XYZ file of N, CA and C in Angstrom:
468
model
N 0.831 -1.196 0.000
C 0.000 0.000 0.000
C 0.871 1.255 0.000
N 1.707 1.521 0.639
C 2.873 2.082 0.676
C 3.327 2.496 -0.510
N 3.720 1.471 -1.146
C 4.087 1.980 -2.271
C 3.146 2.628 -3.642
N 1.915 1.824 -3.333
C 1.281 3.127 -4.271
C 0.885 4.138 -3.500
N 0.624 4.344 -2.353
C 0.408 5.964 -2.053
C 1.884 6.867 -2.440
N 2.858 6.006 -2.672
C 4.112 7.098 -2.844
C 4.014 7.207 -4.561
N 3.533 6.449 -5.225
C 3.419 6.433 -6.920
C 2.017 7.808 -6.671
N 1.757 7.389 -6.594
C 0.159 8.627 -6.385
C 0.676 10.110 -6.183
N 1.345 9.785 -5.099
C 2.013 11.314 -4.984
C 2.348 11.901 -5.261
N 3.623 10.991 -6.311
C 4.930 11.561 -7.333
C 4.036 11.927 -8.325
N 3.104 10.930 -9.358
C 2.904 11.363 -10.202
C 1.385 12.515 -9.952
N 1.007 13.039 -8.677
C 0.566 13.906 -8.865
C 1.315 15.148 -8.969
N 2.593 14.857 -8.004
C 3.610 16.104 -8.288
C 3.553 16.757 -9.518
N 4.133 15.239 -10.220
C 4.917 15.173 -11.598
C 3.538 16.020 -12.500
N 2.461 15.832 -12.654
C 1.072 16.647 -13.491
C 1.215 18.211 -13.165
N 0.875 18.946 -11.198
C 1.313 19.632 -11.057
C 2.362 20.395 -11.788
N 3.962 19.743 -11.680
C 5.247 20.652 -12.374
C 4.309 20.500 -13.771
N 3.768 19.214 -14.476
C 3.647 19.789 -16.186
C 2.799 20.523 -16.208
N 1.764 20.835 -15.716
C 0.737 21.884 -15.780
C 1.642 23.095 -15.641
N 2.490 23.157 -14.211
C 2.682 24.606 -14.316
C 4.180 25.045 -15.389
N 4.862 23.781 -15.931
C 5.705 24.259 -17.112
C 4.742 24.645 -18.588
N 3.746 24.123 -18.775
C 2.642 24.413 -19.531
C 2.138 25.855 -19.554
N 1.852 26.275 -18.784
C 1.571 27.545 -18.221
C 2.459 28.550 -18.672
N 3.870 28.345 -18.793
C 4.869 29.196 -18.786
C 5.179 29.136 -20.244
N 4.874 27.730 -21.208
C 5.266 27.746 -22.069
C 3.992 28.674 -23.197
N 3.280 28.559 -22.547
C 1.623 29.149 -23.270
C 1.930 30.431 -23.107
N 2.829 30.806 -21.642
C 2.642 32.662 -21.473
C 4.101 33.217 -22.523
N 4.858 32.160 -23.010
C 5.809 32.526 -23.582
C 5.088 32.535 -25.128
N 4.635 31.668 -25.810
C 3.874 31.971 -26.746
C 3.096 32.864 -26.874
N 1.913 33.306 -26.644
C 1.153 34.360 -26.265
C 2.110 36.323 -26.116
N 3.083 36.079 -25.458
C 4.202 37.554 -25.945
C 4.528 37.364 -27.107
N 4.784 36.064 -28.414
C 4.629 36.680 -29.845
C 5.383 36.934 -30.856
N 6.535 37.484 -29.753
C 8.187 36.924 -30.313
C 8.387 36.201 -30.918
N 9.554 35.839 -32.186
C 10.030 35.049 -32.565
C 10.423 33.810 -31.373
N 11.281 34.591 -31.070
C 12.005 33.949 -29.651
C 11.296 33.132 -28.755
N 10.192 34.027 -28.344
C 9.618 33.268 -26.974
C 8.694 31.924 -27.840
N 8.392 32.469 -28.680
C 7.130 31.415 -29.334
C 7.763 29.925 -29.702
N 9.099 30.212 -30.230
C 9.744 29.512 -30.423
C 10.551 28.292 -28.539
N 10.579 29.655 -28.152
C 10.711 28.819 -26.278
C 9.379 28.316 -25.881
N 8.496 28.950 -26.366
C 7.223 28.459 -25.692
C 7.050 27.138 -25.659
N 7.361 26.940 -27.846
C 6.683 25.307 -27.890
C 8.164 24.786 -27.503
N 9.147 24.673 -27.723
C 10.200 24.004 -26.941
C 9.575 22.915 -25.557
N 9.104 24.260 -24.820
C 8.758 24.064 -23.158
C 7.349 23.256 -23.237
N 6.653 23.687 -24.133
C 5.706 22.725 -24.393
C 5.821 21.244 -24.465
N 6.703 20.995 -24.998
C 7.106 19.578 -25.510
C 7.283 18.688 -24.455
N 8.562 19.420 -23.252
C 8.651 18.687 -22.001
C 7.285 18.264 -21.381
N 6.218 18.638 -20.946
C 5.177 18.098 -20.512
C 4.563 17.214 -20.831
N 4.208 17.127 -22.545
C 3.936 16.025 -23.989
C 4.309 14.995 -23.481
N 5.612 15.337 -23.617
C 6.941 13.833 -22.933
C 6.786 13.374 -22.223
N 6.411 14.402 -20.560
C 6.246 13.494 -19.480
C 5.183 12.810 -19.033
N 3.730 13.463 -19.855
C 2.902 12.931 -19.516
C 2.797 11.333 -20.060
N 3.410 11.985 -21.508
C 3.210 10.316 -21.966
C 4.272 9.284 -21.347
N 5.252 9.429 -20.506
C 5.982 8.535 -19.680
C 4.866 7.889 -18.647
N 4.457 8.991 -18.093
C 4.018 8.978 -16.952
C 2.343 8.510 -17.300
N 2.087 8.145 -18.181
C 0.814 7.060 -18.594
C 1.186 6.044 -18.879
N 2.372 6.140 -19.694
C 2.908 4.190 -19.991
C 3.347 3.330 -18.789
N 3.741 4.358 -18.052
C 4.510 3.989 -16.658
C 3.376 3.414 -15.896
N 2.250 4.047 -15.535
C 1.109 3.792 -14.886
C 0.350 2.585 -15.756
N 0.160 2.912 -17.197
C -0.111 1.123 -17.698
C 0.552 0.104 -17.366
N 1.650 0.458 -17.038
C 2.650 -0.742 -17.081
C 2.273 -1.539 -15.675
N 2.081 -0.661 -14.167
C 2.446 -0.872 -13.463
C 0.604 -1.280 -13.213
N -0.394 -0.831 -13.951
C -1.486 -1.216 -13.782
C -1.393 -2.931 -13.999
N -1.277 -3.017 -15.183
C -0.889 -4.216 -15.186
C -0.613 -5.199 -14.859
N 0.922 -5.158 -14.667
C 1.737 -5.468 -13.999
C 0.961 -6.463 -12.298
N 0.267 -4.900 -11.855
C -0.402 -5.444 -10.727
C -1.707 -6.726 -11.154
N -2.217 -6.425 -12.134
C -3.289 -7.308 -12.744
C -3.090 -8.984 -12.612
N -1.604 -8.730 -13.293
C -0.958 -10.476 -13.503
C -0.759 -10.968 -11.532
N 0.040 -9.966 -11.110
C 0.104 -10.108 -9.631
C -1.285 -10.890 -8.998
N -2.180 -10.044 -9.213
C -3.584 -10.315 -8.520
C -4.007 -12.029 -8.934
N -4.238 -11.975 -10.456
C -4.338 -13.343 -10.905
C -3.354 -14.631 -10.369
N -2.116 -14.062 -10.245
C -1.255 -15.242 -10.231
C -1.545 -15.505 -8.605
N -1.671 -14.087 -7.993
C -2.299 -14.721 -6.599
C -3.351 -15.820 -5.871
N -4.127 -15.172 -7.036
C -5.856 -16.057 -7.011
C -5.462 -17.646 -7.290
N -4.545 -17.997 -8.039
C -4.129 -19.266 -8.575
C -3.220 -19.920 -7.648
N -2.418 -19.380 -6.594
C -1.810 -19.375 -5.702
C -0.439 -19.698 -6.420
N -0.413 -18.857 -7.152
C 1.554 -18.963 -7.991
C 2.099 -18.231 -7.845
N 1.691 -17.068 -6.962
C 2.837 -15.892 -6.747
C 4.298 -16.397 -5.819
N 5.468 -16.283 -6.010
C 6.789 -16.861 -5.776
C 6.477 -16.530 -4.479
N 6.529 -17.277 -3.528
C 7.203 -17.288 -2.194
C 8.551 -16.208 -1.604
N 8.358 -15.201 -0.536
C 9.659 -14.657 -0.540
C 10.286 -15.140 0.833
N 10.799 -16.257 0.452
C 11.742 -16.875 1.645
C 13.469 -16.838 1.383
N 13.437 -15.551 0.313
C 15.237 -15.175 0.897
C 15.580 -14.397 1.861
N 16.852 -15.231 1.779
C 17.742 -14.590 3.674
C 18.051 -12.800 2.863
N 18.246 -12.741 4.128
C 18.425 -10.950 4.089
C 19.504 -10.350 5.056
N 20.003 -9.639 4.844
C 21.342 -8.932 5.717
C 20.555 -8.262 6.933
N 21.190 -8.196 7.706
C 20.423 -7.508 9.081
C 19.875 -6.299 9.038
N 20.446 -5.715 7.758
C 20.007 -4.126 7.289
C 18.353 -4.269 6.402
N 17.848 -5.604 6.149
C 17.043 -6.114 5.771
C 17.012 -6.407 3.515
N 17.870 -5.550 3.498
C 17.787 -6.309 2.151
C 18.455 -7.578 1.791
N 17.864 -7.733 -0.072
C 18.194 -9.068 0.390
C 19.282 -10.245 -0.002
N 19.563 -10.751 0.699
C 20.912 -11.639 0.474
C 21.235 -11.392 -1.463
N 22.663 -11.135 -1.552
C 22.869 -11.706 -2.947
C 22.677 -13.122 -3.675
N 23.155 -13.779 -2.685
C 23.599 -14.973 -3.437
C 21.958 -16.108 -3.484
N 21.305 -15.387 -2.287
C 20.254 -15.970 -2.203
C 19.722 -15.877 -3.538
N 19.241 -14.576 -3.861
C 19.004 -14.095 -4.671
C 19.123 -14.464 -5.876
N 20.231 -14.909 -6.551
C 21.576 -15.454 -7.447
C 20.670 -17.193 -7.771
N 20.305 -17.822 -6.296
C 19.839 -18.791 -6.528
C 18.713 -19.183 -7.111
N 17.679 -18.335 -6.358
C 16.243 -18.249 -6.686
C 16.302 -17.739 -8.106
N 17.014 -16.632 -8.801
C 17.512 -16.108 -9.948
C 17.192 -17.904 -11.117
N 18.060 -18.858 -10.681
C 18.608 -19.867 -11.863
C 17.359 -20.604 -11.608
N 16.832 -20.757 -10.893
C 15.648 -21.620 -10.977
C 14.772 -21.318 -11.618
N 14.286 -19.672 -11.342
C 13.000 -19.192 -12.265
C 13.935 -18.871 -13.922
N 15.179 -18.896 -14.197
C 15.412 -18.746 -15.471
C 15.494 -20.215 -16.089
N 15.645 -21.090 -15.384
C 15.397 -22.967 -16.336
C 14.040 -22.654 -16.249
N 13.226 -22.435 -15.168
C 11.612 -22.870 -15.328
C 11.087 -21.611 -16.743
N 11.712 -20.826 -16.796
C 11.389 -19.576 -18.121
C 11.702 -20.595 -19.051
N 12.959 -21.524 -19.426
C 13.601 -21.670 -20.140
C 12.512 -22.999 -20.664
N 12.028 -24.007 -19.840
C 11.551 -24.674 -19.876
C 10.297 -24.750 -20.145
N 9.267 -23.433 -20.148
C 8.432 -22.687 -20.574
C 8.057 -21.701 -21.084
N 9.125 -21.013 -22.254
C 8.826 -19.993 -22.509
C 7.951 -18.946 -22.692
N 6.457 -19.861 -23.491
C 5.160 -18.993 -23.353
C 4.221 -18.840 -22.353
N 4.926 -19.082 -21.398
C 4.087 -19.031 -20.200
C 4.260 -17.872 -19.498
N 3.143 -16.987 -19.387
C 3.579 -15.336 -18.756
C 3.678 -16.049 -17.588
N 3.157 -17.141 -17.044
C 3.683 -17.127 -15.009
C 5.100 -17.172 -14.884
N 5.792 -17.942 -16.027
C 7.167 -18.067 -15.450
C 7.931 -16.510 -16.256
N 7.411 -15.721 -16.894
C 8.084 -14.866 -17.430
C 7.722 -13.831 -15.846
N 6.365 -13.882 -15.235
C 6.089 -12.963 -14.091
C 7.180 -13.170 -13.204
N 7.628 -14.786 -13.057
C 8.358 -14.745 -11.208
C 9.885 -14.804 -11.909
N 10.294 -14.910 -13.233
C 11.504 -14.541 -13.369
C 11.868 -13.123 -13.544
N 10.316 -12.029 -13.661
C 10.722 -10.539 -13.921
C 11.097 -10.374 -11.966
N 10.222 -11.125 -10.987
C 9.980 -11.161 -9.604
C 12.156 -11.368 -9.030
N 12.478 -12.755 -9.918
C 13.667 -12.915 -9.474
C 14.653 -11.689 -10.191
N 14.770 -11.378 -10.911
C 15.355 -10.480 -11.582
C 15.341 -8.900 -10.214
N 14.232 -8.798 -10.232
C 14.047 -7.316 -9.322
C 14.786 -7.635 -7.880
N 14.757 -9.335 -7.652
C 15.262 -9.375 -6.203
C 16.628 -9.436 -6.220
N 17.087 -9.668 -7.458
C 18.806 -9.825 -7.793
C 19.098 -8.177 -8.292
N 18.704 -7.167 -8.237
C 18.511 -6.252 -8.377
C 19.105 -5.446 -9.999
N 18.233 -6.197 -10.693
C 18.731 -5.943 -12.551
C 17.108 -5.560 -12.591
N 16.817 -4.337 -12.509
C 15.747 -3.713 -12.933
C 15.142 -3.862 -14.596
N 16.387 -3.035 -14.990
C 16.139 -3.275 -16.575
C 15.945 -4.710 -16.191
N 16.215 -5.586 -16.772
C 16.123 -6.977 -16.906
C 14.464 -7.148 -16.155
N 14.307 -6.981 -15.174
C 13.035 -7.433 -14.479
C 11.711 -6.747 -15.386
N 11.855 -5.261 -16.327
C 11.321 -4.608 -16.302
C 10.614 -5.492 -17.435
N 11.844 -5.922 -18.578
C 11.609 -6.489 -19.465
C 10.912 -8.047 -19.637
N 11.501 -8.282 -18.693
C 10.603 -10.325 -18.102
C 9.026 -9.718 -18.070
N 9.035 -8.427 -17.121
C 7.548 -8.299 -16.919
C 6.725 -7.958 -18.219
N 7.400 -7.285 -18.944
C 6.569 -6.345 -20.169
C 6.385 -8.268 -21.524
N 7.906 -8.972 -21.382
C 7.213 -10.372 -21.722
C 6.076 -10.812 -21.851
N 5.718 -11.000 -19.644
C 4.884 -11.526 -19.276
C 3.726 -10.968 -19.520
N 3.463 -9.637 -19.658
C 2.002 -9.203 -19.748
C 1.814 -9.141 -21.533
N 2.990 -9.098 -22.337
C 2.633 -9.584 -23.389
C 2.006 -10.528 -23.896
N 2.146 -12.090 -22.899
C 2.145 -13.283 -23.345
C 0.570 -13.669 -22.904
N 0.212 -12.553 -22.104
C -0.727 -12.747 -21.249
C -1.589 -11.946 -21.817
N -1.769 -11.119 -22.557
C -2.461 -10.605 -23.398
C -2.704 -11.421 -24.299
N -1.860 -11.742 -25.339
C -1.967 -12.225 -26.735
C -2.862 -13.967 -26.221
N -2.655 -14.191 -24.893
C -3.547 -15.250 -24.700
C -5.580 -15.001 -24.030
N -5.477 -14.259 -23.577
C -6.494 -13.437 -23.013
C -7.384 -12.749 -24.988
N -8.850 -13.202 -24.563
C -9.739 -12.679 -25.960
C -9.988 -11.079 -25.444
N -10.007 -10.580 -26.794
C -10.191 -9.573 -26.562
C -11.063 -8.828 -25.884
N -12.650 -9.827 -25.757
C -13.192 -9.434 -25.025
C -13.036 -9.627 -23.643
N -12.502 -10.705 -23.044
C -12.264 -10.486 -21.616
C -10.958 -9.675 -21.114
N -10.687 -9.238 -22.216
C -9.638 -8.337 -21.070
C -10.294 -6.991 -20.564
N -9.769 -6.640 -19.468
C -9.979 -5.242 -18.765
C -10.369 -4.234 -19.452
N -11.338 -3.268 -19.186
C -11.294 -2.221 -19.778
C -10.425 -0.893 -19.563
N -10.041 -0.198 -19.962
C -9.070 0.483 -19.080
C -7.741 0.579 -19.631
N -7.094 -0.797 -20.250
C -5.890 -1.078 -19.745
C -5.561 -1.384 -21.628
């Protein structure tokens, strides 16, 4: 829960700053100038950009949570029984281990978004983000293209 009240936050920040760089880029257009009009849409653009990050980001992670929920309901979400340093994160090597297992069980199933989900899961705990980001975007691929069009989510 935690962690989406802190996603909520940021990206309300994040709307806030584009609204009010928006603002500045509209009052720079509007004076008429070569110059400013030309800064205006410049400044314009940054917001364009971030919003559209900051919607793919939120699909992603909509998602993302979707497969979570399901794989829960099925009772396949990975177990987190790695050791951890007293500072509480978590062991490397543990990590390292659980890592080779969910990459044979990927390997051994490739079209299966569950094993593409708990190898994006081992990936994030071995701490290769990129890598995890990509297992996941796999998994909700695989999980789409299997899902009819009509039962998938609306929304998403």
């Amino acid at each position: 829960m935690r962690a989406k009240i802190t996603y909520a936050v940021t990206a309300a920040v994040l709307v806030f700053y584009f609204l009010l760089v928006g603002s500045r880029g509209v009052l720079l257009i509007r004076h008429g100038t070569l110059l400013t009009v030309t800064f205006g849409v410049a400044v314009l653009i940054l917001p364009v950009i971030g919003i559209w990050f900051l919607w793919k980001n939120t699909q992603f992670v909509r998602r993302a949570n979707a497969l979570a929920a399901e794989l829960d309901a099925e009772g396949g979400l990975p177990v987190d029984d790695l050791a951890r340093t007293p500072s509480g994160r978590i062991d490397r090597g543990s990590a390292d281990a659980v890592f080779a297992r969910r990459k044979e069980e990927t390997e051994d199933a490739p079209d299966d978004w569950r094993c593409w989900f708990r190898l994006a899961v081992a990936y994030q705990d071995a701490r290769d983000t990129p890598r995890a980001r990509k297992a996941m975007q796999r998994a909700i691929a695989l999980h789409r293209a299997r899902t009819p069009a009509s039962a998938a989510p609306s929304g998403t």
